[in-house]
Short mmCIF file of C-alpha atoms and ligand atoms in Angstrom, two decimals:
data_model
loop_
_atom_site.label_atom_id
_atom_site.label_comp_id
_atom_site.label_asym_id
_atom_site.label_seq_id
_atom_site.Cartn_x
_atom_site.Cartn_y
_atom_site.Cartn_z
CA MET F 129 0.00 0.00 0.00
CA PRO F 130 1.38 3.50 -0.79
CA SER F 131 2.29 5.56 2.24
CA ILE F 132 3.26 9.14 3.00
CA GLN F 133 6.16 10.02 5.27
CA ILE F 134 7.04 13.36 6.77
CA SER F 135 10.44 14.39 8.06
CA TYR F 136 10.86 16.55 11.11
CA ASP F 137 13.36 17.32 13.85
CA LEU F 138 12.60 17.22 17.54
CA VAL F 139 14.96 19.85 18.89
CA SER F 140 15.79 21.33 22.26
CA GLN F 141 16.66 24.96 22.86
CA ALA F 142 20.38 24.25 22.40
CA ASP F 143 19.72 22.96 18.86
CA LEU F 144 17.86 26.09 17.80
CA SER F 145 19.56 28.98 16.05
CA ALA F 146 19.48 32.36 17.81
CA GLN F 147 16.98 33.51 15.20
CA GLU F 148 14.71 30.51 15.84
CA TRP F 149 14.88 31.08 19.58
CA ALA F 150 13.96 34.73 19.05
CA LEU F 151 11.00 33.60 16.95
CA ILE F 152 9.80 31.27 19.69
CA ARG F 153 10.19 34.02 22.29
CA ALA F 154 8.14 36.32 20.04
CA ALA F 155 5.42 33.64 19.83
CA GLU F 156 5.50 33.28 23.62
CA LEU F 157 5.17 37.04 24.02
CA ALA F 158 2.27 37.06 21.56
CA THR F 159 0.24 34.79 23.87
CA THR F 160 -0.10 37.77 26.24
CA THR F 161 -2.17 39.56 23.59
CA ALA F 162 -4.64 36.69 23.14
CA TYR F 163 -8.27 37.65 23.55
CA ALA F 164 -9.59 34.31 24.73
CA PRO F 165 -12.21 34.88 27.47
CA TYR F 166 -14.17 31.77 26.40
CA SER F 167 -11.46 29.11 26.16
CA ASN F 168 -8.82 30.73 28.41
CA PHE F 169 -6.40 29.07 26.01
CA TRP F 170 -3.81 31.53 24.75
CA VAL F 171 -2.05 30.82 21.48
CA GLY F 172 0.84 32.85 20.09
CA THR F 173 2.33 32.74 16.61
CA ALA F 174 5.34 34.56 15.23
CA LEU F 175 6.38 34.73 11.59
CA LEU F 176 9.90 35.56 10.44
CA LEU F 177 9.85 37.45 7.15
CA GLU F 178 12.73 37.46 4.70
CA ASN F 179 13.36 41.13 5.47
CA GLY F 180 13.99 40.21 9.13
CA GLU F 181 10.65 41.54 10.32
CA ILE F 182 8.78 39.43 12.89
CA VAL F 183 4.98 39.45 12.66
CA GLN F 184 3.08 38.26 15.74
CA GLY F 185 -0.47 37.00 16.11
CA SER F 186 -2.66 35.68 18.90
CA ASN F 187 -6.08 34.07 18.98
CA GLN F 188 -9.00 36.49 18.99
CA GLU F 189 -12.26 35.00 20.21
CA ASN F 190 -15.83 36.18 19.85
CA ALA F 191 -19.11 35.66 21.72
CA ALA F 192 -20.35 34.22 18.43
CA TYR F 193 -17.72 31.47 18.69
CA PRO F 194 -17.04 30.73 14.99
CA SER F 195 -16.41 34.43 14.34
CA GLY F 196 -13.16 34.27 16.31
CA LEU F 197 -9.82 33.47 14.72
CA CYS F 198 -6.78 31.36 15.59
CA ALA F 199 -3.41 32.95 16.28
CA GLU F 200 -1.88 31.51 13.11
CA ARG F 201 -4.47 33.01 10.80
CA VAL F 202 -4.29 36.37 12.60
CA ALA F 203 -0.51 36.35 12.01
CA PHE F 204 -0.67 35.18 8.39
CA PHE F 205 -3.37 37.67 7.43
CA LYS F 206 -1.43 40.42 9.20
CA ALA F 207 1.69 39.51 7.18
CA GLY F 208 -0.31 39.07 3.97
CA SER F 209 -1.91 42.49 4.26
CA GLY F 210 1.00 44.41 5.82
CA PHE F 211 3.84 42.87 3.79
CA PRO F 212 2.14 41.41 0.70
CA ASN F 213 5.32 40.78 -1.27
CA VAL F 214 7.68 39.74 1.50
CA ARG F 215 8.31 36.02 1.88
CA ILE F 216 7.62 34.23 5.14
CA VAL F 217 10.66 32.16 6.07
CA GLN F 218 9.63 30.45 9.29
CA MET F 219 6.83 30.35 11.84
CA ALA F 220 6.58 29.39 15.50
CA VAL F 221 3.50 28.45 17.50
CA VAL F 222 3.14 28.05 21.26
CA ALA F 223 0.20 27.97 23.65
CA LYS F 224 -0.55 28.27 27.35
CA ARG F 225 -3.57 28.25 29.62
CA ALA F 226 -4.48 31.65 31.04
CA ASN F 227 -4.00 30.54 34.64
CA GLU F 228 -0.70 28.68 34.14
CA ASN F 229 2.83 29.83 33.55
CA HIS F 230 4.21 27.03 31.41
CA PHE F 231 3.80 26.66 27.68
CA LEU F 232 1.96 23.71 26.20
CA PRO F 233 2.52 21.46 23.21
CA VAL F 234 0.49 22.69 20.27
CA ALA F 235 0.05 22.03 16.56
CA SER F 236 -1.94 24.20 14.20
CA CYS F 237 -5.54 23.23 13.48
CA GLY F 238 -6.61 22.05 10.05
CA ALA F 239 -8.15 25.36 8.99
CA CYS F 240 -4.93 27.19 9.84
CA ARG F 241 -2.85 24.63 7.95
CA GLN F 242 -4.96 25.34 4.87
CA VAL F 243 -4.30 29.08 5.22
CA MET F 244 -0.59 28.51 5.89
CA LEU F 245 -0.43 26.33 2.77
CA GLU F 246 -2.01 29.08 0.66
CA TYR F 247 0.78 31.50 1.63
CA GLU F 248 3.46 28.88 1.01
CA TYR F 249 1.94 28.21 -2.40
CA LYS F 250 1.68 31.95 -3.12
CA GLN F 251 5.34 32.63 -2.37
CA LYS F 252 6.64 29.46 -4.04
CA ALA F 253 9.08 28.91 -1.20
CA PRO F 254 8.89 26.77 1.93
CA ILE F 255 7.81 28.13 5.29
CA LYS F 256 9.62 26.26 8.06
CA VAL F 257 7.47 25.41 11.06
CA LEU F 258 8.25 25.27 14.78
CA PHE F 259 5.63 23.81 17.11
CA ARG F 260 6.07 23.61 20.84
CA ALA F 261 6.43 19.92 21.69
CA THR F 262 6.95 18.36 25.11
CA ALA F 263 9.54 19.08 27.80
CA GLU F 264 11.20 22.20 26.36
CA LYS F 265 11.43 20.66 22.91
CA TYR F 266 10.15 21.83 19.58
CA TYR F 267 9.08 20.10 16.40
CA ARG F 268 10.82 21.62 13.42
CA LEU F 269 9.25 20.84 10.07
CA PRO F 270 10.72 21.84 6.71
CA ASN F 271 7.53 23.25 5.20
CA VAL F 272 3.76 23.55 5.57
CA ALA F 273 2.94 21.18 2.70
CA CYS F 274 4.14 18.17 4.71
CA LEU F 275 1.50 18.97 7.35
CA LEU F 276 -1.26 18.72 4.80
CA PRO F 277 -1.03 15.86 2.34
CA PHE F 278 -3.68 15.59 -0.39
CA GLN F 279 -3.80 19.35 -0.79
CA PHE F 280 -6.44 21.66 -2.10
CA THR F 281 -4.71 24.59 -3.79
CA ALA F 282 -5.26 26.92 -6.74
CA GLU F 283 -4.24 24.02 -8.95
CA SER F 284 -7.30 22.11 -7.77
CA LEU F 285 -9.66 24.69 -9.24
N1 THU S 1226 -6.45 28.07 18.50
C1 THU S 1226 -5.44 28.72 17.85
O1 THU S 1226 -5.24 29.93 18.02
N2 THU S 1226 -4.67 27.99 17.00
C2 THU S 1226 -4.84 26.66 16.74
O2 THU S 1226 -4.18 26.12 15.86
C3 THU S 1226 -5.80 25.89 17.52
C4 THU S 1226 -6.74 26.67 18.35
C5 THU S 1226 -7.30 28.85 19.40
C6 THU S 1226 -8.71 29.01 18.93
C7 THU S 1226 -9.44 29.26 20.22
O3 THU S 1226 -9.36 30.66 20.52
C8 THU S 1226 -8.63 28.50 21.26
O4 THU S 1226 -7.38 28.22 20.66
C9 THU S 1226 -9.27 27.20 21.71
O5 THU S 1226 -9.57 26.38 20.62
#
């Protein structure tokens, strides 16, 4: 039977470049701007652009629950509208509960992966991904496409 494999690293802080660590710290900082009074689950995302700019996003909830938006999409739409022609090189995502101090393992939801894929497709260059894993470790993935096999893109239309 055919199968699909994805490659990733599981890295500790010591294995991260200074730039990657700065990106994770920016994602951690972004959690403090979450507006999440319903879930009390704070998510932070930071995007490194090719011009060195870091774009942060946090989840923004709404009393009409589906009207809210995940941190990743807030960050990607912020980058897409503020820096439409600047490539996104890497992204980091972390999460924490409002009443706790430690960060939690997190991976982007399916809807966010679809949006992330659109931007990767648009820029024709990979966006590296860092997700908080367990025990001070991070998953590092080479691109968004590997997170979403059997893709729906512009080529599907
Ligand atoms: N959330 C994100 O911000 N990113 C994800 O990838 C998963 C979920 C947010 C949405 C909602 O505000 C809260 O986490 C609980 O689902």
